[in-house]
Tab-separated table of C-alpha atoms and ligand atoms in Angstrom:
chain	number	residue	atom	x	y	z
A	1	UNK	CA	-115.929	-12.251	-26.683
A	2	UNK	CA	-115.743	-10.605	-30.049
A	3	UNK	CA	-115.031	-7.021	-31.011
A	4	UNK	CA	-118.034	-4.826	-31.541
A	5	UNK	CA	-118.550	-3.461	-35.027
A	6	UNK	CA	-118.342	0.307	-35.235
A	7	UNK	CA	-121.306	2.121	-36.803
A	8	UNK	CA	-120.075	5.484	-38.096
A	9	UNK	CA	-123.219	7.625	-38.042
A	10	UNK	CA	-125.875	7.734	-35.295
A	11	UNK	CA	-129.045	5.741	-35.964
A	12	UNK	CA	-132.403	7.251	-35.039
A	13	UNK	CA	-134.339	4.949	-32.706
A	14	UNK	CA	-138.063	5.569	-32.191
A	15	UNK	CA	-139.618	3.626	-29.342
A	16	UNK	CA	-143.295	2.730	-29.166
A	17	UNK	CA	-146.049	1.009	-27.228
A	18	UNK	CA	-147.418	-2.175	-25.670
A	19	UNK	CA	-146.196	-5.642	-26.701
A	20	UNK	CA	-143.930	-4.326	-29.422
A	21	UNK	CA	-142.286	-1.949	-26.909
A	22	UNK	CA	-141.441	-4.837	-24.582
A	23	UNK	CA	-140.058	-6.846	-27.511
A	24	UNK	CA	-138.218	-3.791	-28.851
A	25	UNK	CA	-136.155	-3.329	-25.675
A	26	UNK	CA	-135.239	-7.011	-25.682
A	27	UNK	CA	-134.125	-6.932	-29.339
A	28	UNK	CA	-131.921	-3.944	-28.649
A	29	UNK	CA	-130.361	-5.391	-25.517
A	30	UNK	CA	-129.908	-8.942	-26.769
A	31	UNK	CA	-129.388	-8.736	-30.533
A	32	UNK	CA	-128.016	-5.274	-31.290
A	33	UNK	CA	-125.979	-3.700	-28.485
A	34	UNK	CA	-123.773	-6.759	-27.775
A	35	UNK	CA	-122.550	-6.651	-31.391
A	36	UNK	CA	-122.535	-3.045	-32.499
A	37	UNK	CA	-120.707	-0.013	-31.221
A	38	UNK	CA	-123.569	2.268	-32.177
A	39	UNK	CA	-124.848	5.668	-31.146
A	40	UNK	CA	-128.641	5.661	-30.931
A	41	UNK	CA	-130.464	8.977	-31.191
A	42	UNK	CA	-133.439	7.898	-29.064
A	43	UNK	CA	-137.013	9.240	-29.207
A	44	UNK	CA	-139.629	7.807	-26.907
A	45	UNK	CA	-142.990	7.816	-28.694
A	46	UNK	CA	-144.779	5.975	-25.896
A	47	UNK	CA	-148.298	7.363	-26.085
A	48	UNK	CA	-147.933	8.999	-22.663
A	49	UNK	CA	-144.723	10.720	-23.668
A	50	UNK	CA	-146.385	12.027	-26.824
A	51	UNK	CA	-149.127	13.336	-24.552
A	52	UNK	CA	-146.652	14.881	-22.115
A	53	UNK	CA	-144.750	16.661	-24.906
A	54	UNK	CA	-147.923	17.682	-26.795
A	55	UNK	CA	-146.673	15.396	-29.578
A	56	UNK	CA	-143.503	17.462	-30.047
A	57	UNK	CA	-141.459	14.261	-29.612
A	58	UNK	CA	-143.000	12.852	-32.814
A	59	UNK	CA	-141.968	15.901	-34.843
A	60	UNK	CA	-138.502	15.830	-33.245
A	61	UNK	CA	-138.065	12.203	-34.282
A	62	UNK	CA	-138.983	13.069	-37.878
A	63	UNK	CA	-136.431	15.910	-37.857
A	64	UNK	CA	-133.798	13.490	-36.584
A	65	UNK	CA	-134.469	11.160	-39.535
A	66	UNK	CA	-134.079	14.131	-41.866
A	67	UNK	CA	-130.780	14.955	-40.187
A	68	UNK	CA	-129.183	11.493	-39.970
A	69	UNK	CA	-130.974	9.798	-42.882
A	70	UNK	CA	-131.945	6.469	-41.286
A	71	UNK	CA	-134.259	5.494	-38.454
A	72	UNK	CA	-135.893	2.416	-36.963
A	73	UNK	CA	-139.348	2.632	-35.405
A	74	UNK	CA	-141.320	0.477	-33.003
A	75	UNK	CA	-145.097	0.194	-33.510
A	76	UNK	CA	-147.106	2.891	-31.747
A	77	UNK	CA	-150.680	3.371	-30.591
A	78	UNK	CA	-152.793	5.726	-32.682
A	79	UNK	CA	-155.129	6.957	-29.965
A	80	UNK	CA	-158.879	6.638	-30.387
A	81	UNK	CA	-161.511	7.581	-27.790
A	82	UNK	CA	-160.934	4.367	-25.829
A	83	UNK	CA	-157.171	4.991	-25.682
A	84	UNK	CA	-157.682	8.554	-24.459
A	85	UNK	CA	-159.579	7.087	-21.512
A	86	UNK	CA	-157.204	4.165	-20.987
A	87	UNK	CA	-154.104	6.356	-20.758
A	88	UNK	CA	-155.726	9.591	-19.512
A	89	UNK	CA	-154.572	11.537	-22.583
A	90	UNK	CA	-155.179	15.237	-23.238
A	91	UNK	CA	-156.573	14.470	-26.698
A	92	UNK	CA	-156.636	12.011	-29.600
A	93	UNK	CA	-153.167	12.716	-30.966
A	94	UNK	CA	-152.707	12.110	-34.691
A	95	UNK	CA	-151.164	8.908	-35.986
A	96	UNK	CA	-147.382	9.163	-35.450
A	97	UNK	CA	-146.839	7.295	-38.694
A	98	UNK	CA	-148.999	9.819	-40.502
A	99	UNK	CA	-147.115	12.742	-38.922
A	100	UNK	CA	-143.682	11.329	-39.738
A	101	UNK	CA	-144.795	10.443	-43.254
A	102	UNK	CA	-146.059	13.986	-43.807
A	103	UNK	CA	-142.868	15.523	-42.364
A	104	UNK	CA	-140.704	13.417	-44.692
A	105	UNK	CA	-143.154	13.667	-47.625
A	106	UNK	CA	-142.515	9.933	-47.847
A	107	UNK	CA	-143.960	6.768	-49.344
A	108	UNK	CA	-144.422	3.491	-47.470
A	109	UNK	CA	-143.061	0.270	-49.002
A	110	UNK	CA	-144.193	-3.066	-47.563
A	111	UNK	CA	-142.268	-6.262	-48.204
A	112	UNK	CA	-143.074	-9.752	-46.898
A	113	UNK	CA	-140.312	-11.997	-45.574
A	114	UNK	CA	-140.419	-15.115	-47.744
A	115	UNK	CA	-139.565	-18.425	-46.061
A	116	UNK	CA	-139.272	-21.858	-47.668
A	117	UNK	CA	-141.601	-23.467	-45.134
A	118	UNK	CA	-144.280	-20.765	-45.211
A	119	UNK	CA	-145.738	-21.350	-48.668
A	120	UNK	CA	-147.463	-18.351	-50.279
A	121	UNK	CA	-151.062	-18.652	-51.431
A	122	UNK	CA	-149.827	-18.134	-55.005
A	123	UNK	CA	-147.312	-20.914	-55.507
A	124	UNK	CA	-145.133	-19.109	-58.063
A	125	UNK	CA	-144.430	-16.167	-55.683
A	126	UNK	CA	-140.967	-17.345	-54.653
A	127	UNK	CA	-139.547	-13.839	-54.256
A	128	UNK	CA	-141.150	-11.050	-52.223
A	129	UNK	CA	-143.387	-8.495	-53.911
A	130	UNK	CA	-143.007	-4.997	-52.484
A	131	UNK	CA	-146.004	-2.671	-52.573
A	132	UNK	CA	-145.699	1.115	-52.492
A	133	UNK	CA	-148.885	3.034	-51.831
A	134	UNK	CA	-149.363	6.685	-52.723
A	135	UNK	CA	-150.569	8.229	-49.480
A	136	UNK	CA	-152.159	11.487	-50.612
A	137	UNK	CA	-155.533	12.439	-52.044
A	138	UNK	CA	-157.944	10.601	-54.336
A	139	UNK	CA	-160.792	8.970	-52.442
A	140	UNK	CA	-159.101	9.642	-49.082
A	141	UNK	CA	-159.629	13.393	-49.418
A	142	UNK	CA	-162.870	13.337	-51.336
A	143	UNK	CA	-166.126	15.226	-51.043
A	144	UNK	CA	-169.348	13.343	-51.582
A	145	UNK	CA	-173.013	14.172	-51.936
A	146	UNK	CA	-176.265	12.309	-52.095
A	147	UNK	CA	-178.589	13.629	-54.745
A	148	UNK	CA	-182.175	13.250	-53.634
A	149	UNK	CA	-184.125	15.052	-56.324
A	150	UNK	CA	-183.670	15.883	-60.010
A	151	UNK	CA	-181.007	18.496	-60.741
A	152	UNK	CA	-177.583	18.925	-62.263
A	153	UNK	CA	-174.171	18.550	-60.686
A	154	UNK	CA	-171.227	20.437	-62.195
A	155	UNK	CA	-167.504	20.645	-61.622
A	156	UNK	CA	-166.555	24.325	-61.372
A	157	UNK	CA	-163.034	25.713	-61.213
A	158	UNK	CA	-162.838	29.306	-59.936
A	159	UNK	CA	-159.531	31.197	-60.049
A	160	UNK	CA	-158.071	32.923	-56.983
A	161	UNK	CA	-159.384	36.208	-58.456
A	162	UNK	CA	-162.929	34.856	-58.450
A	163	UNK	CA	-163.185	34.387	-62.231
A	164	UNK	CA	-164.575	31.128	-63.525
A	165	UNK	CA	-161.911	29.181	-65.438
A	166	UNK	CA	-163.651	25.941	-66.308
A	167	UNK	CA	-166.991	24.190	-65.843
A	168	UNK	CA	-168.088	20.674	-66.696
A	169	UNK	CA	-171.314	18.796	-66.292
A	170	UNK	CA	-170.901	15.727	-64.092
A	171	UNK	CA	-174.455	14.483	-64.398
A	172	UNK	CA	-177.939	15.725	-65.101
A	173	UNK	CA	-179.798	13.775	-62.413
A	174	UNK	CA	-183.331	12.711	-63.285
A	175	UNK	CA	-183.572	10.282	-60.357
A	176	UNK	CA	-181.764	10.025	-56.988
A	177	UNK	CA	-178.077	9.188	-56.963
A	178	UNK	CA	-174.623	9.934	-55.587
A	179	UNK	CA	-171.656	12.047	-56.614
A	180	UNK	CA	-168.043	12.388	-55.551
A	181	UNK	CA	-165.171	14.819	-56.142
A	182	UNK	CA	-161.542	13.821	-55.699
A	183	UNK	CA	-158.245	15.607	-56.297
A	184	UNK	CA	-154.506	15.149	-56.275
A	185	UNK	CA	-151.477	17.452	-56.507
A	186	UNK	CA	-148.666	17.460	-59.066
A	187	UNK	CA	-146.115	17.900	-56.321
A	188	UNK	CA	-147.368	14.918	-54.333
A	189	UNK	CA	-147.424	12.751	-57.467
A	190	UNK	CA	-143.838	13.779	-58.229
A	191	UNK	CA	-142.657	13.087	-54.661
A	192	UNK	CA	-144.325	9.686	-54.839
A	193	UNK	CA	-142.541	8.964	-58.119
A	194	UNK	CA	-139.170	10.072	-56.731
A	195	UNK	CA	-139.521	7.967	-53.560
A	196	UNK	CA	-140.326	4.939	-55.715
A	197	UNK	CA	-137.465	5.526	-58.162
A	198	UNK	CA	-135.039	6.101	-55.255
A	199	UNK	CA	-136.115	2.924	-53.503
A	200	UNK	CA	-135.966	0.826	-56.688
A	201	UNK	CA	-132.372	1.984	-57.163
A	202	UNK	CA	-131.513	1.365	-53.503
A	203	UNK	CA	-132.940	-2.154	-53.706
A	204	UNK	CA	-131.822	-2.815	-57.302
A	205	UNK	CA	-135.302	-4.042	-58.189
A	206	UNK	CA	-137.478	-3.203	-61.153
A	207	UNK	CA	-140.402	-0.864	-60.585
A	208	UNK	CA	-143.911	-1.449	-61.928
A	209	UNK	CA	-146.626	1.198	-61.966
A	210	UNK	CA	-150.135	0.990	-63.341
A	211	UNK	CA	-153.218	3.227	-63.554
A	212	UNK	CA	-156.478	3.210	-65.488
A	213	UNK	CA	-155.469	5.982	-67.905
A	214	UNK	CA	-157.547	4.574	-70.752
A	215	UNK	CA	-160.670	5.535	-68.791
A	216	UNK	CA	-159.403	8.368	-66.589
A	217	UNK	CA	-157.569	10.188	-69.369
A	218	UNK	CA	-156.863	13.429	-67.504
A	219	UNK	CA	-156.622	12.333	-63.866
A	220	UNK	CA	-154.749	9.049	-64.182
A	221	UNK	CA	-153.107	10.387	-67.317
A	222	UNK	CA	-151.491	13.074	-65.167
A	223	UNK	CA	-149.940	10.405	-62.917
A	224	UNK	CA	-148.594	8.601	-66.001
A	225	UNK	CA	-147.123	11.788	-67.473
A	226	UNK	CA	-145.499	13.089	-64.276
A	227	UNK	CA	-143.952	9.673	-63.659
A	228	UNK	CA	-142.677	9.444	-67.244
A	229	UNK	CA	-141.237	12.954	-67.079
A	230	UNK	CA	-139.532	12.370	-63.702
A	231	UNK	CA	-138.140	9.079	-64.950
A	232	UNK	CA	-136.746	10.486	-68.198
A	233	UNK	CA	-135.219	13.588	-66.621
A	234	UNK	CA	-133.880	12.209	-63.353
A	235	UNK	CA	-133.661	8.424	-63.338
A	236	UNK	CA	-133.483	6.756	-66.770
A	237	UNK	CA	-129.680	6.773	-66.915
A	238	UNK	CA	-129.315	5.506	-63.350
A	239	UNK	CA	-131.845	2.717	-63.939
A	240	UNK	CA	-130.017	1.614	-67.066
A	241	UNK	CA	-126.718	1.586	-65.192
A	242	UNK	CA	-128.257	-0.437	-62.351
A	243	UNK	CA	-129.751	-2.908	-64.844
A	244	UNK	CA	-133.302	-2.399	-63.621
A	245	UNK	CA	-136.461	-1.416	-65.447
A	246	UNK	CA	-139.301	1.056	-64.992
A	247	UNK	CA	-142.389	-0.586	-66.393
A	248	UNK	CA	-145.658	1.299	-66.850
A	249	UNK	CA	-148.891	-0.302	-68.037
A	250	UNK	CA	-152.595	-0.530	-67.216
A	251	UNK	CA	-153.424	-1.578	-63.646
A	252	UNK	CA	-155.414	-4.611	-64.894
A	253	UNK	CA	-152.437	-5.736	-66.928
A	254	UNK	CA	-150.174	-5.389	-63.874
A	255	UNK	CA	-152.526	-7.422	-61.673
A	256	UNK	CA	-152.614	-10.212	-64.263
A	257	UNK	CA	-148.813	-10.196	-64.594
A	258	UNK	CA	-148.198	-10.128	-60.831
A	259	UNK	CA	-150.309	-13.254	-60.345
A	260	UNK	CA	-148.169	-15.122	-62.875
A	261	UNK	CA	-144.831	-13.700	-61.782
A	262	UNK	CA	-142.241	-15.157	-59.425
A	263	UNK	CA	-142.082	-11.820	-57.541
A	264	UNK	CA	-139.025	-9.721	-56.904
A	265	UNK	CA	-140.393	-6.366	-58.088
A	266	UNK	CA	-141.573	-3.129	-56.499
A	267	UNK	CA	-145.170	-2.378	-57.380
A	268	UNK	CA	-146.238	1.259	-57.078
A	269	UNK	CA	-149.970	1.735	-56.529
A	270	UNK	CA	-152.400	4.607	-56.500
A	271	UNK	CA	-153.829	5.285	-53.027
A	272	UNK	CA	-156.923	3.080	-53.250
A	273	UNK	CA	-155.229	0.298	-55.233
A	274	UNK	CA	-152.432	0.191	-52.656
A	275	UNK	CA	-154.864	0.088	-49.743
A	276	UNK	CA	-156.642	-2.950	-51.163
A	277	UNK	CA	-153.776	-4.779	-52.837
A	278	UNK	CA	-151.352	-4.476	-49.918
A	279	UNK	CA	-153.830	-6.380	-47.749
A	280	UNK	CA	-154.244	-9.001	-50.451
A	281	UNK	CA	-150.486	-9.480	-50.723
A	282	UNK	CA	-149.991	-9.529	-46.929
A	283	UNK	CA	-152.407	-12.382	-46.492
A	284	UNK	CA	-151.165	-14.047	-49.693
A	285	UNK	CA	-147.657	-14.232	-48.283
A	286	UNK	CA	-148.571	-15.384	-44.779
A	287	UNK	CA	-148.537	-13.529	-41.484
A	288	UNK	CA	-148.563	-9.881	-40.392
A	289	UNK	CA	-145.639	-10.855	-38.189
A	290	UNK	CA	-143.599	-11.343	-41.373
A	291	UNK	CA	-144.515	-8.076	-43.073
A	292	UNK	CA	-141.840	-5.382	-43.065
A	293	UNK	CA	-142.303	-1.746	-43.885
A	294	UNK	CA	-140.094	1.200	-44.769
A	295	UNK	CA	-140.907	4.864	-45.256
A	296	UNK	CA	-138.773	6.456	-47.982
A	297	UNK	CA	-138.615	10.183	-48.688
A	298	UNK	CA	-138.087	11.613	-52.201
A	299	UNK	CA	-134.548	12.605	-51.203
A	300	UNK	CA	-133.654	9.159	-49.907
A	301	UNK	CA	-134.236	9.177	-46.117
A	302	UNK	CA	-135.400	5.878	-44.613
A	303	UNK	CA	-137.496	4.830	-41.638
A	304	UNK	CA	-137.860	1.078	-41.061
A	305	UNK	CA	-140.640	-0.559	-39.041
A	306	UNK	CA	-142.887	-3.605	-38.770
A	307	UNK	CA	-146.160	-3.365	-40.705
A	308	UNK	CA	-148.208	-4.671	-37.772
A	309	UNK	CA	-149.420	-2.721	-34.743
A	310	UNK	CA	-148.623	-2.948	-31.041
A	311	UNK	CA	-150.333	-6.373	-30.662
A	312	UNK	CA	-152.549	-5.172	-27.809
A	313	UNK	CA	-154.197	-8.518	-27.002
A	314	UNK	CA	-150.847	-10.183	-26.437
A	315	UNK	CA	-149.725	-7.247	-24.263
A	316	UNK	CA	-152.663	-7.637	-21.882
A	317	UNK	CA	-151.836	-11.342	-21.567
A	318	UNK	CA	-148.215	-10.431	-20.904
A	319	UNK	CA	-149.257	-7.953	-18.193
A	320	UNK	CA	-151.279	-10.696	-16.493
A	321	UNK	CA	-148.161	-12.838	-16.417
A	322	UNK	CA	-149.465	-15.259	-19.046
A	323	UNK	CA	-147.158	-16.725	-21.661
A	324	UNK	CA	-147.286	-15.087	-25.098
A	325	UNK	CA	-146.071	-16.185	-28.480
A	326	UNK	CA	-145.718	-12.919	-30.372
A	327	UNK	CA	-143.786	-12.891	-33.615
A	328	UNK	CA	-140.816	-10.524	-33.284
A	329	UNK	CA	-139.427	-11.071	-36.784
A	330	UNK	CA	-140.798	-7.914	-38.448
A	331	UNK	CA	-139.582	-5.853	-35.456
A	332	UNK	CA	-136.087	-7.368	-35.707
A	333	UNK	CA	-136.139	-6.612	-39.427
A	334	UNK	CA	-136.959	-2.986	-38.567
A	335	UNK	CA	-133.590	-2.972	-36.824
A	336	UNK	CA	-131.644	-4.930	-39.437
A	337	UNK	CA	-133.182	-2.964	-42.312
A	338	UNK	CA	-132.044	0.290	-40.714
A	339	UNK	CA	-128.625	-1.072	-39.739
A	340	UNK	CA	-128.053	-2.388	-43.269
A	341	UNK	CA	-129.074	0.931	-44.849
A	342	UNK	CA	-126.830	2.812	-42.380
A	343	UNK	CA	-123.928	0.560	-43.363
A	344	UNK	CA	-124.611	1.028	-47.081
A	345	UNK	CA	-124.769	4.821	-46.729
A	346	UNK	CA	-121.666	4.926	-44.514
A	347	UNK	CA	-119.731	2.534	-46.763
A	348	UNK	CA	-119.133	0.092	-43.885
A	349	UNK	CA	-119.521	-3.463	-45.242
A	350	UNK	CA	-119.053	-5.082	-41.837
A	351	UNK	CA	-122.177	-3.285	-40.584
A	352	UNK	CA	-124.102	-4.501	-43.653
A	353	UNK	CA	-122.799	-8.018	-43.074
A	354	UNK	CA	-123.959	-7.971	-39.451
A	355	UNK	CA	-127.529	-7.149	-40.576
A	356	UNK	CA	-127.343	-9.917	-43.191
A	357	UNK	CA	-126.181	-12.445	-40.590
A	358	UNK	CA	-128.934	-11.557	-38.160
A	359	UNK	CA	-131.579	-11.901	-40.909
A	360	UNK	CA	-130.068	-15.188	-42.020
A	361	UNK	CA	-130.018	-16.514	-38.444
A	362	UNK	CA	-133.770	-15.868	-38.184
A	363	UNK	CA	-134.504	-17.503	-41.534
A	364	UNK	CA	-132.415	-20.573	-40.612
A	365	UNK	CA	-134.228	-20.832	-37.307
A	366	UNK	CA	-137.750	-20.716	-38.758
A	367	UNK	CA	-136.905	-22.871	-41.755
A	368	UNK	CA	-135.425	-25.302	-39.242
A	369	UNK	CA	-138.886	-25.564	-37.657
A	370	UNK	CA	-138.751	-23.187	-34.651
A	371	UNK	CA	-141.408	-20.474	-34.772
A	372	UNK	CA	-144.016	-18.474	-32.896
A	373	UNK	CA	-147.610	-19.689	-32.847
A	374	UNK	CA	-148.866	-17.377	-35.605
A	375	UNK	CA	-146.723	-19.316	-38.085
A	376	UNK	CA	-147.598	-22.809	-36.858
A	377	UNK	CA	-150.865	-22.892	-38.792
A	378	UNK	CA	-149.146	-21.682	-41.959
A	379	UNK	CA	-146.013	-23.776	-42.147
A	380	UNK	CA	-145.364	-26.799	-44.307
A	381	UNK	CA	-142.954	-28.136	-41.638
A	382	UNK	CA	-144.324	-31.236	-39.932
A	383	UNK	CA	-144.306	-30.975	-36.129
A	384	UNK	CA	-142.906	-27.447	-35.876
A	385	UNK	CA	-141.533	-26.329	-32.516
A	386	UNK	CA	-143.864	-23.578	-31.232
A	387	UNK	CA	-142.076	-21.270	-28.837
A	388	UNK	CA	-142.929	-18.306	-26.630
A	389	UNK	CA	-142.031	-14.697	-27.415
A	390	UNK	CA	-138.939	-14.858	-25.200
A	391	UNK	CA	-137.853	-18.371	-26.221
A	392	UNK	CA	-137.916	-17.262	-29.837
A	393	UNK	CA	-135.664	-14.271	-29.140
A	394	UNK	CA	-133.291	-16.491	-27.137
A	395	UNK	CA	-133.158	-18.952	-30.018
A	396	UNK	CA	-132.390	-16.122	-32.457
A	397	UNK	CA	-129.507	-15.033	-30.222
A	398	UNK	CA	-128.246	-18.599	-30.110
A	399	UNK	CA	-128.510	-19.010	-33.900
A	400	UNK	CA	-126.654	-15.724	-34.390
A	401	UNK	CA	-123.890	-16.777	-31.986
A	402	UNK	CA	-123.523	-20.045	-33.869
A	403	UNK	CA	-123.153	-18.254	-37.185
A	404	UNK	CA	-120.565	-15.932	-35.673
A	405	UNK	CA	-118.705	-18.855	-34.119
A	406	UNK	CA	-118.426	-20.419	-37.561
A	407	UNK	CA	-116.981	-17.236	-39.010
A	408	UNK	CA	-113.246	-17.442	-38.578
A	409	UNK	CA	-112.851	-13.800	-39.402
A	410	UNK	CA	-115.152	-12.510	-36.685
A	411	UNK	CA	-112.302	-10.598	-35.040
A	412	UNK	CA	-111.711	-8.775	-38.289
A	413	UNK	CA	-115.231	-7.941	-39.193
A	414	UNK	CA	-114.302	-5.957	-42.260
A	415	UNK	CA	-113.304	-9.258	-43.827
A	416	UNK	CA	-116.844	-10.575	-43.588
A	417	UNK	CA	-117.748	-9.496	-47.055
A	418	UNK	CA	-115.796	-10.997	-49.889
B	501	NAP	P1	-152.097	-5.395	-34.528
B	501	NAP	O1	-151.340	-4.869	-33.377
B	501	NAP	O2	-151.358	-5.519	-35.793
B	501	NAP	O3	-152.685	-6.809	-34.112
B	501	NAP	C1	-153.839	-7.408	-34.685
B	501	NAP	C2	-153.781	-8.930	-34.518
B	501	NAP	O4	-152.897	-9.461	-35.525
B	501	NAP	C3	-153.197	-9.388	-33.196
B	501	NAP	O5	-154.169	-9.435	-32.180
B	501	NAP	C4	-152.639	-10.737	-33.565
B	501	NAP	O6	-153.660	-11.706	-33.711
B	501	NAP	C5	-152.101	-10.483	-34.980
B	501	NAP	N1	-150.700	-10.009	-34.952
B	501	NAP	C6	-150.227	-8.790	-35.343
B	501	NAP	N2	-148.902	-8.724	-35.211
B	501	NAP	C7	-148.520	-9.928	-34.709
B	501	NAP	C8	-147.259	-10.447	-34.336
B	501	NAP	N3	-146.132	-9.730	-34.437
B	501	NAP	N4	-147.210	-11.703	-33.850
B	501	NAP	C9	-148.333	-12.429	-33.714
B	501	NAP	N5	-149.553	-11.985	-34.068
B	501	NAP	C10	-149.648	-10.736	-34.544
B	501	NAP	O7	-153.372	-4.471	-34.825
B	501	NAP	P2	-154.495	-3.872	-33.850
B	501	NAP	O8	-154.762	-4.796	-32.710
B	501	NAP	O9	-155.574	-3.509	-34.764
B	501	NAP	O10	-153.865	-2.544	-33.272
B	501	NAP	C11	-153.228	-2.444	-32.008
B	501	NAP	C12	-152.639	-1.057	-31.855
B	501	NAP	O11	-151.601	-0.886	-32.820
B	501	NAP	C13	-153.633	0.090	-32.116
B	501	NAP	O12	-153.546	1.007	-31.042
B	501	NAP	C14	-153.190	0.731	-33.414
B	501	NAP	O13	-153.358	2.120	-33.355
B	501	NAP	C15	-151.722	0.381	-33.482
B	501	NAP	N6	-151.162	0.214	-34.844
B	501	NAP	C16	-149.939	0.741	-35.050
B	501	NAP	C17	-149.297	0.562	-36.261
B	501	NAP	C18	-147.930	1.121	-36.449
B	501	NAP	O14	-147.380	1.752	-35.546
B	501	NAP	N7	-147.317	0.901	-37.569
B	501	NAP	C19	-149.924	-0.180	-37.278
B	501	NAP	C20	-151.189	-0.725	-37.031
B	501	NAP	C21	-151.790	-0.538	-35.793
B	501	NAP	P3	-154.119	-12.719	-32.515
B	501	NAP	O15	-154.629	-11.847	-31.407
B	501	NAP	O16	-155.182	-13.523	-33.199
B	501	NAP	O17	-152.929	-13.527	-32.093
B	502	MG	MG1	-156.118	-1.734	-46.440
């Protein structure tokens, strides 16, 4: 056998629920631990363990990411009323992703895995498009009213001392209608900007950002100005050095350009735009099983995960002993993304190379025609080989072993990277 590659700093591992939990353990045992000498700082976010610890485990896992800088997370159940009953929980605990995101003040970036034999809906999208969604305020923290009878609605700003500072007429209603108030915070907008600038630098990709500041001169204008200020003061020189661009324009202009582009950029979106457009891009690129996700904090801490959930339906089939064909690719990428980032931060190229080889083994395998059922309907490969969840993971292991076998320098892993 080969030597294991030493990973310098502990990696935070966050375990989860249902089908993804079963797959997660298998990935670790079969694709990670045989190759890496790695210390895993493990947090079990199984919904029953969150319940047992009154959710403390979730906050502990977020602290661990702050401490070590990089984590990998399995999908988790966000309990609703049905889940409370199913698992006998004390209450409907908050979304773990929401809690970790809030603790890190982070932004989520979603990137599809692009494969030659899974053609995107837009034929010129040959490189992935990464979407970053601002996750605070706007419509998601709004207040709304129905106006039944004639009357006027005003926006009033009262200072902490009770004195009125500003007042504006929203509408003088003469017939029934609706009204809405939304807000955002300078500090959240700045954190969002920093996370995006940090990630663009880490990925060496240009960053696009668009709003509707021609219409929303004050509200969207504030986003534009805070971003421009943060860029000029903190990032312009580093972007220039990295040979990447920060490009700001109107959201409509960005949408038009993205459709014609070949991809390869990071697209920062306001909360609502990101909600809608990330779903459009996910389906435009193929399957949820191929959508990766990373949470990035403004000070450059990273948590990698799959964008999909715990794949409940497949889990119930699995529990009944039926064969499943669940796509494990985005979950494996949650591991390789974190391992690669760990290697980059530690300055250990052999660790980075391991992550690259594992990704490449998966791409070779699928482009060679072996895939889970979710991809069979999407592929351009004639007569693809549809495999089960476990067959796929075995084939990935085999493909990885073959790549390693071909590498003469395996015993000196630091020589992997030229
Ligand atoms: P989901 O787990 O993403 O699954 C929805 C459907 O998408 C599946 O039934 C399956 O379709 C398809 N799918 C998703 N991932 C797949 C994969 N890897 N391989 C093959 N098919 C895949 O969403 P959900 O059923 O709405 O949510 C289930 C649980 O996950 C919920 O408790 C929710 O709270 C949680 N969740 C967690 C996260 C997270 O931790 N990041 C995100 C979203 C949801 P078919 O059944 O048609 O095969
Ligand atoms: Mg959405």
